[in-house]
XYZ file of C-alpha atoms in Angstrom:
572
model
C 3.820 -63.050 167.045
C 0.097 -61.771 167.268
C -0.651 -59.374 169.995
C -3.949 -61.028 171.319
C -4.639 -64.674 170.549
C -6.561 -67.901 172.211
C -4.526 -70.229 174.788
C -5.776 -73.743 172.651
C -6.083 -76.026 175.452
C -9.216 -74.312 176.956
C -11.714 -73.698 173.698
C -14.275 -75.640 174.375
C -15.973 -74.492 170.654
C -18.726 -72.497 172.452
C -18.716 -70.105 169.548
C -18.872 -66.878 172.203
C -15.859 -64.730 170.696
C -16.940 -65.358 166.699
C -20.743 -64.045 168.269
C -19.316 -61.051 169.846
C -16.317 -60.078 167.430
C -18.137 -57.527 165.737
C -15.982 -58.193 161.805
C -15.689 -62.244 162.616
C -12.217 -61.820 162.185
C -11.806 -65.828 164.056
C -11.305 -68.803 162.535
C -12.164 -72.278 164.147
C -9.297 -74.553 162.705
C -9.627 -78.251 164.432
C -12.592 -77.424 166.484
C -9.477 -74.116 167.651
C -10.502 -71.012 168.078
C -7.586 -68.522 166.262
C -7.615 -64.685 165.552
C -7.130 -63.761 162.054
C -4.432 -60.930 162.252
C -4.959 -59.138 158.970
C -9.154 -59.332 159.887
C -8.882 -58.281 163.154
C -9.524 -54.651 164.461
C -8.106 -55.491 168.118
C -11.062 -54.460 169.831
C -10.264 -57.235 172.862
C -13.772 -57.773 172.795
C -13.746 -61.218 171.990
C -11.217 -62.044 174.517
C -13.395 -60.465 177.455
C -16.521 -62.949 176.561
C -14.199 -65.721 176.509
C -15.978 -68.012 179.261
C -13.036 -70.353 179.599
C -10.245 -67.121 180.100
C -8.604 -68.506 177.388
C -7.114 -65.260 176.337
C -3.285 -64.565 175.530
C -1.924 -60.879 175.146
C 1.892 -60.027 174.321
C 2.943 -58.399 177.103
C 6.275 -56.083 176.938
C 6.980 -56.114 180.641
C 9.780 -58.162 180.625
C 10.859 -55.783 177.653
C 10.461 -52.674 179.533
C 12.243 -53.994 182.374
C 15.202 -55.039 180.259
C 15.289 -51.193 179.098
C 15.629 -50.631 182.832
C 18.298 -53.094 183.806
C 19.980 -51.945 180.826
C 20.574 -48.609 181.740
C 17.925 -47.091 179.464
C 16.001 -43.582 179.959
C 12.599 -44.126 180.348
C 9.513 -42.148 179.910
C 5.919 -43.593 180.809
C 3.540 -42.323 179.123
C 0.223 -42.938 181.092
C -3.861 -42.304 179.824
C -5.447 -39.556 181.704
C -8.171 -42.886 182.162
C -5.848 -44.238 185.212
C -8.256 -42.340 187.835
C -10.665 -44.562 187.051
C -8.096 -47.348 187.601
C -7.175 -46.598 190.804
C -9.543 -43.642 192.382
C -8.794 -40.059 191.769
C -8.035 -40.032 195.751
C -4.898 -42.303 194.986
C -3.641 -40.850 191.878
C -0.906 -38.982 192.831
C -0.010 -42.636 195.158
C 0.019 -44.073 191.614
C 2.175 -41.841 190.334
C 4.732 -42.603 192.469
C 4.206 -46.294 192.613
C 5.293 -46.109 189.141
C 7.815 -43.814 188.838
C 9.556 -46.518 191.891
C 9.641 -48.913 188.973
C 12.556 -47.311 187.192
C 10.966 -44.437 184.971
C 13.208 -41.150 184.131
C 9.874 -39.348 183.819
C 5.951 -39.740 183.821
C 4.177 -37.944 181.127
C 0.453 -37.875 181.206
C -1.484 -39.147 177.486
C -3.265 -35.745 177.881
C -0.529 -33.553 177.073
C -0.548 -35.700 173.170
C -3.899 -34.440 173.464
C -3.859 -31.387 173.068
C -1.246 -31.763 170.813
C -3.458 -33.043 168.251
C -6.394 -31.198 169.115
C -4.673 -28.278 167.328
C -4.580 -30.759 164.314
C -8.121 -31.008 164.608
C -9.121 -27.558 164.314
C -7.359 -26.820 161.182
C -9.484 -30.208 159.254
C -12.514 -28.858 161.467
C -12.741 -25.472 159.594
C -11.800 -26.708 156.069
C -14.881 -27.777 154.835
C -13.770 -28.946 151.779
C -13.811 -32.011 153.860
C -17.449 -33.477 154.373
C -17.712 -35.805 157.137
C -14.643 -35.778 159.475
C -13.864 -38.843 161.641
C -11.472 -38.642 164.558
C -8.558 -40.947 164.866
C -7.799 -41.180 168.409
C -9.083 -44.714 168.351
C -6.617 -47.725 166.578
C -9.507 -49.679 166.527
C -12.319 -47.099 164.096
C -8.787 -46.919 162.274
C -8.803 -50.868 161.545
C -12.165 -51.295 160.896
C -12.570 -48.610 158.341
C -8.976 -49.254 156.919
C -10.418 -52.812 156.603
C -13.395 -52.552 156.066
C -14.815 -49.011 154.577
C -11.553 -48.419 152.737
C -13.955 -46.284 150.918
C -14.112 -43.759 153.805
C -10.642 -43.663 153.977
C -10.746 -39.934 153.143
C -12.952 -39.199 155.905
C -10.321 -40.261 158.612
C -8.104 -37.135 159.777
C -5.124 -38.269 159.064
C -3.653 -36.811 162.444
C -1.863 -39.059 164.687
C -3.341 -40.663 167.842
C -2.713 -38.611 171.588
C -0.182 -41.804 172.526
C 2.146 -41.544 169.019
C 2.155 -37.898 169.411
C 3.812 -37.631 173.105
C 6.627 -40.479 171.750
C 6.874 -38.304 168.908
C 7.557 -35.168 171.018
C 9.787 -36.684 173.208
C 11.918 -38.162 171.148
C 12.022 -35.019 169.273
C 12.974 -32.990 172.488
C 14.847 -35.681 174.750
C 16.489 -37.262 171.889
C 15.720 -40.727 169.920
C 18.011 -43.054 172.321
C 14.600 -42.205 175.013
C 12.600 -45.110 175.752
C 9.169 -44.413 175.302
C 6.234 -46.484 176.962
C 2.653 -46.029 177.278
C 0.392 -47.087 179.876
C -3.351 -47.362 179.349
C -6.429 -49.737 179.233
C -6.668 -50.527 175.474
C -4.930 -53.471 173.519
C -4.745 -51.958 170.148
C -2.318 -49.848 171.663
C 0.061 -52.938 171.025
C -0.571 -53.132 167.454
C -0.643 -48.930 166.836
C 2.881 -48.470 167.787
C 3.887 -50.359 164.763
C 1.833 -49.106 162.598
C 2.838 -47.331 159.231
C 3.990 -43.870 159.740
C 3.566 -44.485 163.359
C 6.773 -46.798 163.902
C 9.590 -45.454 166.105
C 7.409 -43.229 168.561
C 6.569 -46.083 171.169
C 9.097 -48.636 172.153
C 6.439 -50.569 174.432
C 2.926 -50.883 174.972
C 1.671 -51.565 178.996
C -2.046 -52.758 179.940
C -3.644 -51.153 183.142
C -4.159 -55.292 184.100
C 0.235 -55.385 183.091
C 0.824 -52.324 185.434
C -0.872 -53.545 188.227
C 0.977 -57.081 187.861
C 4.206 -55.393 187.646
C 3.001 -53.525 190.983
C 2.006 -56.892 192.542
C 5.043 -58.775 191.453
C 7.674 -56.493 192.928
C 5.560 -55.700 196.437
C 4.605 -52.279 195.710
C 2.082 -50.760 197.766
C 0.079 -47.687 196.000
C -1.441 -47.104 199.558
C 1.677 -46.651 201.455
C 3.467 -44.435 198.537
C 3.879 -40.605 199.227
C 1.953 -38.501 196.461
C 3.813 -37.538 193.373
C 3.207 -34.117 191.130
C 5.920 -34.123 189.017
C 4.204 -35.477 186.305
C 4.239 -33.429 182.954
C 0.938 -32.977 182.101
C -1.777 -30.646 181.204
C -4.851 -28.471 182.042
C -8.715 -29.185 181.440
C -10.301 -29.956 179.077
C -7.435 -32.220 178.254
C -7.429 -34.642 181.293
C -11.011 -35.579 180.259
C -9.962 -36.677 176.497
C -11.286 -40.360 177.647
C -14.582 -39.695 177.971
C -16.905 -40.003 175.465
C -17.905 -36.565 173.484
C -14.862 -34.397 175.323
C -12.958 -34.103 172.067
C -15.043 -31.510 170.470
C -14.228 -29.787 173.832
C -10.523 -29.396 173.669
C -10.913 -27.505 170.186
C -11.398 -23.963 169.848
C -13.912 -23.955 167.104
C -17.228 -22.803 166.067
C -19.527 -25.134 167.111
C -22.147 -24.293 164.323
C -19.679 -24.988 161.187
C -20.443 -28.986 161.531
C -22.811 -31.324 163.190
C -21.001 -32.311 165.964
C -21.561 -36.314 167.228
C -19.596 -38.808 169.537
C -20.543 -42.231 168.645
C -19.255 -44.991 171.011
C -19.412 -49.288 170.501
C -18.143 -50.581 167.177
C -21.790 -51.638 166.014
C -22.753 -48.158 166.280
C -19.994 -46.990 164.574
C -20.595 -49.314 161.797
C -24.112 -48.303 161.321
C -22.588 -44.774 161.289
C -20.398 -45.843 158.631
C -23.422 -47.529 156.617
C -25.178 -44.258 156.311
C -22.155 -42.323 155.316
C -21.587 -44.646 152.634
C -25.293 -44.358 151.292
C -24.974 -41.081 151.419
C -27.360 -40.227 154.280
C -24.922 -38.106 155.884
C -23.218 -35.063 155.134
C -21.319 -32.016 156.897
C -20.777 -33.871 160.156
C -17.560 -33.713 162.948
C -17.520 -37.573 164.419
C -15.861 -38.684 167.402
C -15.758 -42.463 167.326
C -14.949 -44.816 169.730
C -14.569 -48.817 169.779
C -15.411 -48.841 173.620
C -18.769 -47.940 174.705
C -18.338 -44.942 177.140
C -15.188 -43.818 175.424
C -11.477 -44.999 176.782
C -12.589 -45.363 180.765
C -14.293 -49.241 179.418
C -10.934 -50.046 177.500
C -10.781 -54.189 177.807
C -7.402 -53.946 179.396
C -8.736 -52.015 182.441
C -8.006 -54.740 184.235
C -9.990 -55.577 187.982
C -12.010 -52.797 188.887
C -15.623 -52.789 190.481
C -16.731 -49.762 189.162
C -18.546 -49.327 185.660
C -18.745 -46.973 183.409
C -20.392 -44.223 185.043
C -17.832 -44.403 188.296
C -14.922 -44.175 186.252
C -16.039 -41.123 184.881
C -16.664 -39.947 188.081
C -13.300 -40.349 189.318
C -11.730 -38.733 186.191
C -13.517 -35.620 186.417
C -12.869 -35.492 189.697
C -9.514 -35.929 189.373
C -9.119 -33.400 186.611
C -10.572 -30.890 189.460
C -8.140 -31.614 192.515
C -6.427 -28.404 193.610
C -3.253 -30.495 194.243
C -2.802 -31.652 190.982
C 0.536 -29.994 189.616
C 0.931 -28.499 186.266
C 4.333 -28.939 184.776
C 6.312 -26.494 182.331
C 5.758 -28.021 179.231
C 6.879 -24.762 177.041
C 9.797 -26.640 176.004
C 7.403 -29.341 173.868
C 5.417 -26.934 172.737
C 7.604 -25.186 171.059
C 9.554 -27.741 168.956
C 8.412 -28.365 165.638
C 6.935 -32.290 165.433
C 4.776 -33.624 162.442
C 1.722 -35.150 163.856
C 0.130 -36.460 160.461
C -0.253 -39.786 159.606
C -1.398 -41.795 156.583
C -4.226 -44.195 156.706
C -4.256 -47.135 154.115
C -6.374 -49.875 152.195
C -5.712 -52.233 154.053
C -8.999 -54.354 153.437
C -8.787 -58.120 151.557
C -12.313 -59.118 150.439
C -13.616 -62.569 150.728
C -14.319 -65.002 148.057
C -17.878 -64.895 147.445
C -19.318 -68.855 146.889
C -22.056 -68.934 144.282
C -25.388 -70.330 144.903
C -24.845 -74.117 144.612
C -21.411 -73.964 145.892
C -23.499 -72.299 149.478
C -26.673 -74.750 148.734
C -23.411 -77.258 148.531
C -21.952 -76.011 152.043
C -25.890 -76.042 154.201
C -26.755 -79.822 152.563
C -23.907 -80.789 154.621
C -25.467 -79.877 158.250
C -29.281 -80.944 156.943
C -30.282 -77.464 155.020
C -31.837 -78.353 152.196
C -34.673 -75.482 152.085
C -34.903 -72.137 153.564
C -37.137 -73.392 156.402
C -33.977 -75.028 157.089
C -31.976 -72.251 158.103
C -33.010 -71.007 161.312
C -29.828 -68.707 161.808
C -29.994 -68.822 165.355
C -26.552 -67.342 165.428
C -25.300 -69.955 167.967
C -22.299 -70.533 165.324
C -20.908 -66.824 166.025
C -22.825 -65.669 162.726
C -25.601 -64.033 162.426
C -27.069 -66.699 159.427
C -26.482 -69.349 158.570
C -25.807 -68.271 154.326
C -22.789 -65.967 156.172
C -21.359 -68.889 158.324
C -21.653 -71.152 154.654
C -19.425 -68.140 152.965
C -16.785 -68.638 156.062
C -16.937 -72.200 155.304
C -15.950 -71.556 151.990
C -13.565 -69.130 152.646
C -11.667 -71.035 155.416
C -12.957 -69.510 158.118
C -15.391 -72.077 159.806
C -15.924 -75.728 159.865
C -19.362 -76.921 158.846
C -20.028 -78.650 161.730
C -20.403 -75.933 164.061
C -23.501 -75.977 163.677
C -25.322 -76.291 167.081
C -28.456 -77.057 166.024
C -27.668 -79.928 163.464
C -24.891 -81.290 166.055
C -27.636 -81.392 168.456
C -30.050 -83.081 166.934
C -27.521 -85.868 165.252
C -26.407 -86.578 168.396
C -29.869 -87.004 169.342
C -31.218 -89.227 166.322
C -27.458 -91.383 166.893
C -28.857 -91.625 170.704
C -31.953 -92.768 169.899
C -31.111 -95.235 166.980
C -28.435 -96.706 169.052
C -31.295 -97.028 172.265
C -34.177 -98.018 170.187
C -32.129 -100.402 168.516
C -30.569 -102.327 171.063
C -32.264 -105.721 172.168
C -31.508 -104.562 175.835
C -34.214 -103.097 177.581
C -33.407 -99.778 179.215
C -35.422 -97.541 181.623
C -35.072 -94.749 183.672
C -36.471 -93.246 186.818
C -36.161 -90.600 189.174
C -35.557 -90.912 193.299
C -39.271 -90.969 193.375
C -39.263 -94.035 191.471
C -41.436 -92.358 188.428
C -40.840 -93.807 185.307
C -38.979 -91.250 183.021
C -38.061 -93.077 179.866
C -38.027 -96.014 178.396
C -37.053 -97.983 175.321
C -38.734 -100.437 172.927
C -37.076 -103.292 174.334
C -38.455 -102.751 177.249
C -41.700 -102.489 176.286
C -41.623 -105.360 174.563
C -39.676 -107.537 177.383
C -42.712 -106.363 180.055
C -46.068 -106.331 178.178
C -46.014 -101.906 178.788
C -46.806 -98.954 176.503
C -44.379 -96.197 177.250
C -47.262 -93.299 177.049
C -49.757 -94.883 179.416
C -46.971 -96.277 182.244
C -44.497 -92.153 182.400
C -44.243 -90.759 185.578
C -46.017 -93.507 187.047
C -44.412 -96.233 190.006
C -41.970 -98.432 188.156
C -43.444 -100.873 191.039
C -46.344 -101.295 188.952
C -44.360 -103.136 186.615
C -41.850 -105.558 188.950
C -40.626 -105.185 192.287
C -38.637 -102.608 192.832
C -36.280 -103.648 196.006
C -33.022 -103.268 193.324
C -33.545 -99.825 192.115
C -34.249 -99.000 195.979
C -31.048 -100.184 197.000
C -28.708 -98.648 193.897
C -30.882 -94.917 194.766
C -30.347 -95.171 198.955
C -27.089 -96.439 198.379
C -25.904 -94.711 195.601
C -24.228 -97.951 194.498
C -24.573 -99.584 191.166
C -25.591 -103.353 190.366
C -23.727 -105.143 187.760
C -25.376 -108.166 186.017
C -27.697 -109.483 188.222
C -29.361 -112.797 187.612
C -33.015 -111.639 188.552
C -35.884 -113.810 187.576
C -39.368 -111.782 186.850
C -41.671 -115.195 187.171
C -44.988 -112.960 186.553
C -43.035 -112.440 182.509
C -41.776 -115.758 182.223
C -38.203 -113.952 182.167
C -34.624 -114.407 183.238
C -32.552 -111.538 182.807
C -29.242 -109.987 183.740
C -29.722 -106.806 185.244
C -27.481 -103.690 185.585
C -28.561 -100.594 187.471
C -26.772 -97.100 187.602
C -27.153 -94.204 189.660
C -26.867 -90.552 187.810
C -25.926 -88.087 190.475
C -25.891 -85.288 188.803
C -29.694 -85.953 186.806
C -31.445 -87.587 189.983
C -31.756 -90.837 187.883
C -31.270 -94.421 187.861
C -30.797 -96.327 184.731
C -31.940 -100.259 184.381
C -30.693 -102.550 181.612
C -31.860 -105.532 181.596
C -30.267 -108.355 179.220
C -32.882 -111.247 178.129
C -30.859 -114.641 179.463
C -34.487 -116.710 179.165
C -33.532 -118.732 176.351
C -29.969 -119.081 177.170
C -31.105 -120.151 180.443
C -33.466 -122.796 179.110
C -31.179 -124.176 177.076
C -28.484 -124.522 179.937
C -31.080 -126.425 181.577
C -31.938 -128.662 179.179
C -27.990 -129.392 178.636
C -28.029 -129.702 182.345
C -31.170 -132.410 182.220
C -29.066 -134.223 179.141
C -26.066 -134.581 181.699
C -28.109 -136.148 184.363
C -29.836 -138.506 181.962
C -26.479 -139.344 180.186
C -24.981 -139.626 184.110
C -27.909 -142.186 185.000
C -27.447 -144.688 181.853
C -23.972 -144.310 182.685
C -23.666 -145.311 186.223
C -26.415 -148.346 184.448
C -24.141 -149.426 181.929
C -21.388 -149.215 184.885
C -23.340 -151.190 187.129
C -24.608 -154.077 184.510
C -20.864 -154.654 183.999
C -19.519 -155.099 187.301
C -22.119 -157.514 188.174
C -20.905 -159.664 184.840
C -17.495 -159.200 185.646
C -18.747 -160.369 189.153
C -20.659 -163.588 187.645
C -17.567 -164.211 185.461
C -15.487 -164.257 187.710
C -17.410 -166.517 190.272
C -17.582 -168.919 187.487
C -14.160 -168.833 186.608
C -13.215 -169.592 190.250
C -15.373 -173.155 190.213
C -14.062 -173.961 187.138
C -10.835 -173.464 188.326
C -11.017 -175.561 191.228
C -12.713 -178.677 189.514
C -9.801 -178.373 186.972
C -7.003 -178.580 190.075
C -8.525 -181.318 191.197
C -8.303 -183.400 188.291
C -5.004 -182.518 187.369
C -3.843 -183.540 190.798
C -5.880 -186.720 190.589
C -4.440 -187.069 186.875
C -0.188 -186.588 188.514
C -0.872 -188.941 191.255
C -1.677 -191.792 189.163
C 1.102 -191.061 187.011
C 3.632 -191.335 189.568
C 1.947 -194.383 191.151
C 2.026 -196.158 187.557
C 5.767 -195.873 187.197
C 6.398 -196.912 191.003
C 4.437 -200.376 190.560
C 6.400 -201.287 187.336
């Protein structure tokens, strides 16, 4: 499982943590957003621009609790940063808050410090070593491991202040300890299983994990007693994360090297640049990933102090009378190995060739350098560099912003211009905003002569009134504009959130013509009809009226015709 990742229901493919991750170590997979493990440096940084908070971080809390409920020994480890956590005036509260939560004993970071600081000296004054990097920070670690695995030979290969203490305590207190560290940075999580670190940390806690853990359980720091029986050391060690104390904690002759602190991974980098060319030579260099040093880890968690507070309260901290200073003679004097071995760890990309880039921008409409106006709105900082992560697997082509922008646009368009509808738009003032060709064709109007002026000067406007007061739409409206010769449906829509109605007007003129003359057909075709109808029924009437006399003059004689009959037979 990766120690920092993105939650993939809330990218929203703004591009932010590729812009700000300072070795693009993200890939966008299905418009995703996913960190590259064997790129990535765990800085955090990415995950603290993330607009949508769209940030997931392993946490070991439920792990460290389970060493608790288990019956386990355990040791917290904490960063001498935590007074700029809570305030150096509730330290000692802290202390205790934490210790409630099940810990054997509370070792401050500081005492690994000067630990190693003794390491330091002996690389300091060897100068068969040029330029000397320090290696208190996972992060330099990764990125030169990564990505200067040429200036592998400049890290000391010393161990960091957090695997030292787990190394001394399991050394003194025996292996079956529990060992967890407490501070503000994330790489933390992926140090403690680093080669030739493994086994000295069993779990890695965030400041923003502590104070959850504090939260969950209804611990007040505020209403705690204070605590002092924390093993920890003396000044200068307690100031160890602040930028450019380092050099401080060593007893060494300050005129042997040029001594720097460099803090921010872009100006480490460009620190790394020169020492590759060459430019530098002879030089001590404390590096840090976090500008400031360790007090602006990205795990911090809430705080509304910056950078300048927090050092405040750590140096004030590291002057309180009260603060108690454990025996600590009993881990000084065992015999730990603090080195460590740093490793190529780098894996280069694929490099496209010309056409096979040329191939990659002709995709998103970059056909000539004019073309490529590496804005950096894809997360890189040109747009050659985002067509190398699109070969390499890194990036999709379309994240372009630019070229998505504008497509969209010229789809828009075509599909507006295009349509036989006529469409227009005004604001609450009535002021024509836009309009299409269809409806400059359907009213007799030129577009550039009629914008911002009253759509009244076109047709009356009593509709659009009603839909803008109302804020409720019309749907196919028969409206007849008499002045055009025009019959047309008409649909208006009200856009809150823009101020502006919408009117689409379908052309019904000829379909309305030609109901009517269907319409006139029917009458005329009714008419000869009810004719026809009537012509009949006044034969049928004459018919019949002759029928009837005929009829009757035919009775007659028959009757006249039977009588004689019967007479004739009676006389003979």
């Amino acid at each position: 499982m990766s120690v920092i990742n993105f939650k993939e229901a809330n990218c929203r493919n703004c591009y932010k943590c590729i812009r700000y991750c300072p070795v693009k170590a993200i890939k966008v997979n299905n418009e995703q957003a996913e960190i590259v493990d064997y790129m990535c440096i765990a800085c955090g940084r990415c995950l603290n621009v993330c607009p949508q908070n769209a940030k997931t971080v392993r946490s070991d809390i439920e792990k460290v609790k389970a060493f608790i409920k288990k019956g386990d020994k355990v040791v917290f480890t904490i960063a001498p940063s935590y007074p700029a956590l809570v305030g150096s005036g509730r330290a000692f509260k802290f202390l205790n808050a934490l210790k409630s939560l099940g810990a054997e004993m509370i070792i401050e970071t500081s005492v690994g410090a000067m630990f190693i600081s003794k390491e330091y000296e002996r690389y300091y004054n060897d100068l068969k070593y040029d330029n000397l990097i320090t290696t208190s920070c996972p992060s330099i670690n990764y990125l030169i491991e990564k990505y200067y695995p040429d200036l592998i030979n400049c890290l000391v290969p010393v161990v960091s202040p957090m695997i030292a203490v787990g190394r001394v305590v399991k050394k003194v207190y025996g292996n079956e300890i529990k060992v967890v560290f407490i501070g503000p940075c994330l790489a933390k999580k992926v140090e403690m299983n680093d080669f030739s670190c493994e086994d000295a940390i069993d779990a890695v806690l965030t400041f923003e994990e502590i104070i959850e853990w504090l939260d969950g359980d209804g611990i007040n720091i505020d209403s705690r007693e204070e605590f002092t029986d924390c093993v920890d050391t003396m000044m200068p060690f307690k100031l160890y994360p602040i930028e450019g104390k380092t050099i401080d904690c060593m007893d060494v002759d300050l005129n042997l090297r040029k001594v720097v602190s460099v803090s921010s991974i872009d100006n480490v980098k460009d620190l790394l640049n020169d020492i590759r060319s060459g430019n530098l030579h002879g030089y001590w260099i404390e590096a840090n990933a976090c500008d400031g040093g360790c007090i602006n880890g990205p795990a911090f968690g809430r705080s509304n102090s910056g950078v300048v507070k927090r050092k405040e309260e750590v140096i004030n901290y590291s002057n309180t009378k009260a603060n108690f200073i454990n025996d600590i003679s009993n881990m000084i004097d065992c015999s730990v190995d603090f080195t460590r071995k740093f490793i190529n760890l780098s894996d280069k990309w694929k490099m496209p060739s010309e056409n096979e880039i040329k191939n990659i921008l002709s995709k998103i409409g970059k056909f000539t350098k004019e073309d490529e106006l590496n804005c950096g709105a894809c997360g890189y900082d040109t747009c050659r560099e985002k067509a190398i992560a699109v070969f390499n697997g890194m990036a999709e082509p379309y994240m372009c912003l630019p070229y998505m922008r504008g497509r969209a646009e010229t789809l828009s368009n075509i599909i507006i211009s295009s349509t036989p509808n006529a469409i227009i738009a005004v604001n609450n003032e009535y002021e024509i905003q836009d309009m299409n060709r269809a409806f400059e064709k359907m009213f007799l109007v030129n577009s550039t002569m009629v914008k911002n002026e009253n759509l009244s000067l076109i047709f009356d406007i009593s509709d659009f009134k009603d839909v803008i007061e109302n804020k409720k739409s019309i749907f196919n409206k028969k409206v007849s504009f008499k002045n055009y010769g025009i019959i047309a449906l008409e649909s208006i829509y009200y856009l809150e959130e823009y101020k502006i109605a919408i009117g689409i007007f379908t052309d019904i003129t000829k379909m309305e013509k030609q109901k009517e003359a269907f319409s006139k057909v029917k009458r005329e075709n009714y008419q000869l009809a009810q004719q026809v109808i009537d012509r009949q029924m006044k034969v049928a009437q004459e018919i019949a009226s002759l029928l009837g006399e005929t009829t009757a003059e035919t009775k007659v004689i028959l009757t006249r015709m039977k009588d004689m009959l019967l007479n004739q037979g009676d006389d003979e």
